[in-house]
Short mmCIF file of C-alpha atoms and ligand atoms in Angstrom, two decimals:
data_model
loop_
_atom_site.label_atom_id
_atom_site.label_comp_id
_atom_site.label_asym_id
_atom_site.label_seq_id
_atom_site.Cartn_x
_atom_site.Cartn_y
_atom_site.Cartn_z
CA UNK A 122 -19.36 -103.39 52.85
CA UNK A 123 -15.95 -102.50 52.95
CA UNK A 124 -14.55 -99.56 52.26
CA UNK A 125 -10.84 -99.33 51.03
CA UNK A 126 -9.34 -96.06 51.22
CA UNK A 127 -10.62 -92.45 52.78
CA UNK A 128 -9.93 -89.30 50.71
CA UNK A 129 -10.46 -85.49 51.87
CA UNK A 130 -10.20 -81.91 50.40
CA UNK A 131 -10.58 -78.70 52.43
CA UNK A 132 -10.71 -75.36 50.45
CA UNK A 133 -7.36 -73.39 52.05
CA UNK A 134 -9.06 -70.39 53.48
CA UNK A 135 -9.38 -70.47 57.49
CA UNK A 136 -11.65 -68.68 59.41
CA UNK A 137 -10.80 -68.64 62.87
CA UNK A 138 -12.99 -67.65 66.03
CA UNK A 139 -11.34 -63.96 66.99
CA UNK A 140 -11.96 -62.96 62.80
CA UNK A 141 -15.53 -64.17 63.40
CA UNK A 142 -15.28 -61.95 66.95
CA UNK A 143 -14.16 -58.51 63.88
CA UNK A 144 -17.15 -60.05 62.43
CA UNK A 145 -20.54 -60.48 65.14
CA UNK A 146 -20.39 -59.99 68.62
CA UNK A 147 -19.03 -62.87 69.67
CA UNK A 148 -15.52 -64.15 71.09
CA UNK A 149 -13.07 -67.29 71.31
CA UNK A 150 -13.73 -68.44 74.99
CA UNK A 151 -17.76 -68.39 74.50
CA UNK A 152 -17.25 -70.08 70.89
CA UNK A 153 -14.69 -73.09 72.63
CA UNK A 154 -17.26 -73.55 75.11
CA UNK A 155 -20.80 -74.46 74.28
CA UNK A 156 -18.71 -75.91 70.84
CA UNK A 157 -15.44 -76.58 70.90
CA UNK A 158 -14.82 -75.38 67.96
CA UNK A 159 -11.63 -73.04 67.40
CA UNK A 160 -11.48 -72.60 63.17
CA UNK A 161 -13.76 -73.46 59.81
CA UNK A 162 -11.93 -73.74 56.56
CA UNK A 163 -13.91 -71.01 54.22
CA UNK A 164 -13.99 -71.94 50.56
CA UNK A 165 -12.96 -68.71 48.46
CA UNK A 166 -13.26 -69.92 44.96
CA UNK A 167 -12.97 -73.79 45.51
CA UNK A 168 -17.17 -75.38 45.14
CA UNK A 169 -18.61 -78.70 46.13
CA UNK A 170 -17.72 -79.96 43.00
CA UNK A 171 -13.46 -78.85 42.65
CA UNK A 172 -13.48 -80.53 47.03
CA UNK A 173 -15.94 -83.20 46.01
CA UNK A 174 -13.48 -84.23 42.59
CA UNK A 175 -10.43 -83.76 45.34
CA UNK A 176 -11.17 -85.75 47.35
CA UNK A 177 -12.70 -88.76 45.37
CA UNK A 178 -9.26 -88.70 43.56
CA UNK A 179 -7.16 -88.88 46.17
CA UNK A 180 -9.80 -91.72 47.21
CA UNK A 181 -9.15 -94.03 44.63
CA UNK A 182 -5.63 -93.18 44.54
CA UNK A 183 -4.62 -94.46 47.83
CA UNK A 184 -7.50 -97.47 47.01
CA UNK A 185 -5.86 -98.24 43.71
CA UNK A 186 -9.56 -98.53 41.94
CA UNK A 187 -9.12 -97.13 38.23
CA UNK A 188 -12.22 -95.32 36.91
CA UNK A 189 -13.37 -98.08 34.87
CA UNK A 190 -13.82 -99.60 37.98
CA UNK A 191 -16.34 -97.42 39.25
CA UNK A 192 -19.62 -98.01 38.93
CA UNK A 193 -21.56 -95.59 41.20
CA UNK A 194 -20.95 -92.14 42.41
CA UNK A 195 -23.06 -90.81 45.24
CA UNK A 196 -22.36 -87.41 46.36
CA UNK A 197 -24.33 -86.40 50.11
CA UNK A 198 -24.94 -82.50 50.01
CA UNK A 199 -27.53 -80.54 50.84
CA UNK A 200 -24.90 -77.59 49.36
CA UNK A 201 -24.96 -78.20 45.72
CA UNK A 202 -23.55 -75.94 43.25
CA UNK A 203 -26.87 -75.73 40.97
CA UNK A 204 -29.65 -78.00 41.01
CA UNK A 205 -29.22 -79.46 38.28
CA UNK A 206 -26.89 -81.13 36.51
CA UNK A 207 -26.31 -82.67 39.71
CA UNK A 208 -22.58 -82.87 41.65
CA UNK A 209 -22.15 -86.64 41.14
CA UNK A 210 -22.67 -86.45 37.14
CA UNK A 211 -19.99 -83.57 37.01
CA UNK A 212 -17.98 -85.39 39.81
CA UNK A 213 -17.89 -87.70 36.73
CA UNK A 214 -16.62 -86.06 34.15
CA UNK A 215 -14.23 -84.35 36.17
CA UNK A 216 -12.44 -88.22 37.26
CA UNK A 217 -13.12 -89.48 33.73
CA UNK A 218 -15.00 -92.27 34.97
CA UNK A 219 -16.98 -94.54 32.59
CA UNK A 220 -20.33 -93.48 31.54
CA UNK A 221 -21.78 -97.04 33.01
CA UNK A 222 -22.05 -95.49 36.17
CA UNK A 223 -25.12 -94.50 38.12
CA UNK A 224 -24.39 -90.64 39.78
CA UNK A 225 -27.06 -88.78 41.60
CA UNK A 226 -26.51 -86.72 44.34
CA UNK A 227 -28.79 -87.14 48.36
CA UNK A 228 -29.51 -84.93 50.54
CA UNK A 229 -30.25 -85.75 54.31
CA UNK A 230 -28.20 -83.25 55.64
CA UNK A 231 -25.96 -83.87 58.00
CA UNK A 232 -27.14 -87.53 57.77
CA UNK A 233 -26.06 -87.39 54.36
CA UNK A 234 -22.74 -89.50 54.43
CA UNK A 235 -24.17 -92.29 56.66
CA UNK A 236 -27.61 -92.84 54.48
CA UNK A 237 -24.63 -92.40 51.03
CA UNK A 238 -23.42 -95.04 52.33
CA UNK A 239 -25.87 -97.66 52.96
CA UNK A 240 -27.36 -96.72 49.60
CA UNK A 241 -24.44 -97.42 48.14
CA UNK A 242 -24.32 -100.84 50.26
CA UNK A 243 -27.41 -101.42 48.32
CA UNK A 244 -26.30 -100.92 44.84
CA UNK A 245 -23.35 -101.92 44.62
CA UNK A 246 -24.93 -105.64 45.56
CA UNK A 247 -26.21 -105.68 42.16
CA UNK A 248 -23.01 -103.80 39.93
CA UNK A 249 -20.61 -106.74 40.59
CA UNK A 250 -16.78 -106.95 40.45
CA UNK A 251 -17.74 -102.77 40.45
CA UNK A 252 -16.56 -99.77 43.45
CA UNK A 253 -18.78 -97.46 44.45
CA UNK A 254 -17.68 -93.31 45.56
CA UNK A 255 -19.57 -92.00 48.22
CA UNK A 256 -18.86 -88.73 48.72
CA UNK A 257 -19.54 -86.18 51.65
CA UNK A 258 -18.86 -82.10 50.26
CA UNK A 259 -20.18 -78.97 51.38
CA UNK A 260 -19.66 -74.89 50.61
CA UNK A 261 -21.84 -74.44 53.76
CA UNK A 262 -20.58 -70.63 53.65
CA UNK A 263 -22.97 -70.35 50.63
CA UNK A 264 -26.05 -70.33 52.46
CA UNK A 265 -24.43 -68.75 56.47
CA UNK A 266 -25.75 -65.57 56.95
CA UNK A 267 -22.95 -63.41 59.04
CA UNK A 268 -24.68 -61.38 60.62
CA UNK A 269 -26.49 -64.55 62.98
CA UNK A 270 -24.46 -65.37 65.58
CA UNK A 271 -26.33 -68.05 66.15
CA UNK A 272 -25.16 -70.07 63.01
CA UNK A 273 -22.09 -68.68 61.49
CA UNK A 274 -19.75 -69.79 64.30
CA UNK A 275 -21.34 -73.26 63.85
CA UNK A 276 -20.15 -74.55 59.69
CA UNK A 277 -17.47 -75.48 58.08
CA UNK A 278 -16.61 -75.88 54.22
CA UNK A 279 -14.64 -79.52 52.86
CA UNK A 280 -14.86 -82.58 51.59
CA UNK A 281 -14.37 -86.25 52.64
CA UNK A 282 -15.14 -89.22 50.31
CA UNK A 283 -14.61 -92.96 50.45
CA UNK A 284 -13.83 -96.13 48.00
CA UNK A 285 -15.85 -98.85 48.58
CA UNK A 286 -17.10 -102.38 47.10
CA UNK A 287 -20.21 -104.95 48.20
CA UNK A 288 -17.69 -106.99 49.48
CA UNK A 289 -16.99 -108.58 53.64
CA UNK A 290 -19.81 -108.42 55.79
CA UNK A 291 -22.83 -106.54 55.90
CA UNK A 292 -23.05 -103.60 57.17
CA UNK A 293 -25.78 -103.01 59.93
CA UNK A 294 -28.16 -100.13 60.30
CA UNK A 295 -30.62 -97.60 62.14
CA UNK A 296 -31.66 -94.85 60.45
CA UNK A 297 -35.13 -92.55 60.64
CA UNK A 298 -36.67 -89.18 60.19
CA UNK A 299 -39.30 -86.22 61.06
CA UNK A 300 -40.33 -84.20 58.72
CA UNK A 301 -39.66 -80.49 60.30
CA UNK A 302 -39.21 -77.63 57.93
CA UNK A 303 -38.87 -75.64 61.65
CA UNK A 304 -36.11 -76.18 63.46
CA UNK A 305 -33.38 -76.76 60.78
CA UNK A 306 -33.51 -74.88 57.35
CA UNK A 307 -31.42 -73.13 54.55
CA UNK A 308 -32.31 -72.34 51.06
CA UNK A 309 -36.21 -71.72 52.07
CA UNK A 310 -37.60 -70.12 49.11
CA UNK A 311 -39.14 -66.91 50.10
CA UNK A 312 -42.41 -65.17 48.13
CA UNK A 313 -40.14 -62.65 46.53
CA UNK A 314 -38.55 -66.10 44.73
CA UNK A 315 -35.22 -65.54 47.18
CA UNK A 316 -33.83 -68.60 49.12
CA UNK A 317 -33.35 -67.90 52.90
CA UNK A 318 -30.30 -68.43 54.87
CA UNK A 319 -29.47 -71.27 57.00
CA UNK A 320 -31.82 -71.14 60.04
CA UNK A 321 -31.71 -73.23 63.22
CA UNK A 322 -33.01 -73.28 67.32
CA UNK A 323 -29.63 -74.44 68.02
CA UNK A 324 -31.22 -75.51 71.24
CA UNK A 325 -34.27 -77.58 69.96
CA UNK A 326 -31.51 -79.44 67.88
CA UNK A 327 -29.23 -79.91 70.44
CA UNK A 328 -32.32 -81.24 72.15
CA UNK A 329 -32.62 -83.81 69.51
CA UNK A 330 -29.69 -84.50 69.15
CA UNK A 331 -28.64 -85.96 72.24
CA UNK A 332 -32.12 -87.97 73.13
CA UNK A 333 -32.26 -89.14 69.18
CA UNK A 334 -28.65 -89.86 68.32
CA UNK A 335 -28.33 -92.33 71.80
CA UNK A 336 -31.40 -94.39 71.47
CA UNK A 337 -29.97 -95.04 67.81
CA UNK A 338 -26.67 -96.60 68.63
CA UNK A 339 -28.91 -98.90 71.46
CA UNK A 340 -30.97 -100.34 68.60
CA UNK A 341 -27.83 -100.63 66.06
CA UNK A 342 -25.66 -102.35 68.16
CA UNK A 343 -29.31 -104.61 69.67
CA UNK A 344 -29.69 -105.43 66.17
CA UNK A 345 -26.01 -106.40 65.37
CA UNK A 346 -25.95 -108.66 69.14
CA UNK A 347 -22.82 -106.33 69.69
CA UNK A 348 -22.31 -104.13 72.95
CA UNK A 349 -20.60 -100.98 73.13
CA UNK A 350 -17.34 -102.35 74.63
CA UNK A 351 -17.33 -104.52 71.97
CA UNK A 352 -16.68 -101.40 69.33
CA UNK A 353 -13.54 -100.35 68.36
CA UNK A 354 -14.10 -97.13 66.63
CA UNK A 355 -17.18 -94.06 67.16
CA UNK A 356 -16.98 -91.24 65.21
CA UNK A 357 -20.42 -89.19 65.49
CA UNK A 358 -21.54 -85.95 63.15
CA UNK A 359 -19.46 -83.72 63.81
CA UNK A 360 -21.71 -80.63 64.79
CA UNK A 361 -21.04 -79.45 68.60
CA UNK A 362 -17.68 -80.96 71.39
CA UNK A 363 -21.13 -80.66 74.34
CA UNK A 364 -23.23 -83.08 71.22
CA UNK A 365 -21.01 -85.64 71.65
CA UNK A 366 -19.77 -85.75 75.66
CA UNK A 367 -24.14 -85.68 76.10
CA UNK A 368 -23.82 -88.61 74.14
CA UNK A 369 -21.55 -90.58 75.82
CA UNK A 370 -22.67 -89.97 79.03
CA UNK A 371 -26.46 -91.67 77.52
CA UNK A 372 -24.42 -94.33 76.58
CA UNK A 373 -22.24 -94.20 79.94
CA UNK A 374 -19.23 -94.84 78.53
CA UNK A 375 -15.58 -93.34 78.13
CA UNK A 376 -15.64 -89.96 76.13
CA UNK A 377 -12.47 -90.07 74.95
CA UNK A 378 -13.13 -93.34 72.67
CA UNK A 379 -15.33 -90.59 70.54
CA UNK A 380 -13.21 -89.51 67.34
CA UNK A 381 -13.23 -86.06 67.43
CA UNK A 382 -11.57 -83.14 64.88
CA UNK A 383 -14.80 -80.17 65.72
CA UNK A 384 -11.66 -78.36 66.47
CA UNK A 385 -10.15 -77.51 63.29
CA UNK A 386 -13.49 -77.53 61.20
CA UNK A 387 -16.59 -76.77 62.37
CA UNK A 388 -19.78 -78.51 61.09
CA UNK A 389 -18.85 -79.40 57.66
CA UNK A 390 -22.56 -81.09 57.75
CA UNK A 391 -22.30 -84.09 55.09
CA UNK A 392 -18.70 -84.28 55.33
CA UNK A 393 -17.73 -83.97 58.54
CA UNK A 394 -17.88 -87.99 59.14
CA UNK A 395 -15.67 -89.15 55.95
CA UNK A 396 -13.00 -86.05 56.91
CA UNK A 397 -13.01 -88.07 60.48
CA UNK A 398 -12.35 -91.31 58.87
CA UNK A 399 -9.98 -89.71 56.42
CA UNK A 400 -7.72 -88.53 59.06
CA UNK A 401 -8.29 -91.83 61.28
CA UNK A 402 -7.06 -93.80 58.21
CA UNK A 403 -3.83 -90.75 57.86
CA UNK A 404 -2.72 -91.59 61.50
CA UNK A 405 -3.07 -94.99 61.31
CA UNK A 406 -5.98 -95.41 63.84
CA UNK A 407 -8.06 -97.88 61.28
CA UNK A 408 -7.17 -101.59 61.34
CA UNK A 409 -8.85 -104.50 58.89
CA UNK A 410 -11.28 -106.02 60.86
CA UNK A 411 -11.69 -103.27 62.91
CA UNK A 412 -15.81 -102.74 63.89
CA UNK A 413 -16.66 -98.78 63.14
CA UNK A 414 -19.63 -97.01 64.42
CA UNK A 415 -20.46 -93.63 62.67
CA UNK A 416 -23.62 -91.76 63.79
CA UNK A 417 -25.16 -89.28 62.23
CA UNK A 418 -28.35 -86.21 62.55
CA UNK A 419 -29.16 -82.88 61.32
CA UNK A 420 -31.41 -81.58 59.16
CA UNK A 421 -34.81 -83.28 57.71
CA UNK A 422 -35.04 -84.22 60.60
CA UNK A 423 -32.82 -87.34 59.68
CA UNK A 424 -30.82 -89.70 61.13
CA UNK A 425 -28.70 -92.34 60.82
CA UNK A 426 -26.37 -94.71 62.61
CA UNK A 427 -24.92 -97.31 61.04
CA UNK A 428 -21.98 -100.66 61.98
CA UNK A 429 -18.94 -101.65 59.53
CA UNK A 430 -16.09 -103.97 59.73
CA UNK A 431 -13.51 -102.01 58.43
N1 COA B 657 -20.94 -65.50 71.47
C1 COA B 657 -21.52 -65.23 72.06
N2 COA B 657 -22.75 -65.36 72.39
C2 COA B 657 -23.60 -65.94 71.72
C3 COA B 657 -23.70 -66.44 70.43
C4 COA B 657 -21.98 -66.46 70.21
N3 COA B 657 -21.51 -66.75 68.78
N4 COA B 657 -24.48 -67.12 70.62
C5 COA B 657 -25.73 -66.62 71.41
N5 COA B 657 -25.36 -65.59 72.10
C6 COA B 657 -25.91 -65.70 73.47
C7 COA B 657 -27.09 -65.21 73.23
O1 COA B 657 -27.69 -64.49 72.96
C8 COA B 657 -28.04 -66.27 74.73
O2 COA B 657 -27.04 -64.70 75.90
P1 COA B 657 -28.59 -64.18 76.41
O3 COA B 657 -28.40 -65.37 77.15
O4 COA B 657 -28.29 -62.70 76.91
O5 COA B 657 -29.95 -64.23 75.19
C9 COA B 657 -26.30 -66.90 75.16
O6 COA B 657 -25.63 -67.08 74.66
C10 COA B 657 -26.86 -68.54 74.93
O7 COA B 657 -27.19 -68.04 73.96
P2 COA B 657 -28.24 -69.88 73.47
O8 COA B 657 -28.37 -70.07 72.17
O9 COA B 657 -28.87 -70.53 74.92
O10 COA B 657 -26.93 -70.57 74.36
P3 COA B 657 -26.62 -72.50 74.38
O11 COA B 657 -25.94 -72.54 74.89
O12 COA B 657 -27.82 -73.40 73.35
O13 COA B 657 -25.92 -72.68 72.67
C11 COA B 657 -25.51 -72.86 69.93
C12 COA B 657 -26.17 -72.00 71.15
C13 COA B 657 -26.20 -72.77 68.63
C14 COA B 657 -24.00 -73.29 70.08
C15 COA B 657 -26.21 -74.87 70.82
O14 COA B 657 -27.80 -74.57 71.02
C16 COA B 657 -25.88 -76.04 69.62
O15 COA B 657 -25.15 -76.09 69.69
N6 COA B 657 -26.66 -76.82 69.15
C17 COA B 657 -27.57 -77.41 68.51
C18 COA B 657 -26.69 -76.58 66.92
C19 COA B 657 -26.43 -77.68 66.05
O16 COA B 657 -24.88 -78.52 66.48
N7 COA B 657 -26.65 -77.54 64.86
C20 COA B 657 -26.32 -77.96 63.72
C21 COA B 657 -26.84 -79.77 63.93
S1 COA B 657 -26.38 -81.20 62.27
#
């Protein structure tokens, strides 16, 4: 599988730590030292669809791929604008893609983009000559409780998109899931039919991430027959700078090898890895033939890591 080009789209509105500290009892210093986050983008009018379509349009322009060459649209999200039609079907309409397109949403929360890439690779191998759009798009602010200082400081909105093809070396993947409603959930139906906001046991999520992700990365490297030193870029889901620090420590590798941008966006769930890849592409950090390791984790609980050749 090959990623041909990336695109991204962030809502214009920015909510920084200073502004948040006027909404709940918190402060910039606490947020920065515990998470690394300074600001996040928040949608005011933008939707999961509009962000997804804009990111995908940019990726297609950069890839030089015309609408009729797209055979697959996977939108990874846990915050769709509605249950149905899927965001992916509306991306087909918005971008003027052909009707011979397989389009669906995929919910693996913050592991979504990794699940999406692996799913796309499998499906594209049956669609000769066609390209896939794998998009992570979230408007998490619509499910966040802005009176809960333990969660509202963490999350932001945004989208990132990849144009992918089945060509090139196969990706190597490691995945898992461990069904759990208590640790991290959003939109759980209450008895009166309303949907509960995002709820999280932060300490449990932290523990889960720092044990599961290094183990998954080790399994992945074993499968690929590579050492971590042979990997050119490591991009983890951007949930908390301290989680990335701990993952680096567990893997006994230099923190500087991990690309991080959480400072500017907070946790954008399925969009965090594609937004990071898009930035890396724009900065000229990614070169054809580079080995890129991606790792995600989140609600589900889900996790996944994937090794691909750029
Ligand atoms: N501002 C100021 N104080 C806060 C606060 C905030 N925003 N949120 C919590 N606190 C307080 C707590 O009330 C507690 O006070 P107390 O000691 O008087 O009871 C203290 O800070 C420590 O809280 P705690 O929850 O133990 O902090 P923590 O070090 O575990 O950090 C998280 C909290 C949420 C930052 C951390 O647990 C985390 O990042 N977990 C992972 C979350 C995540 O990544 N989720 C998404 C995964 S995809």
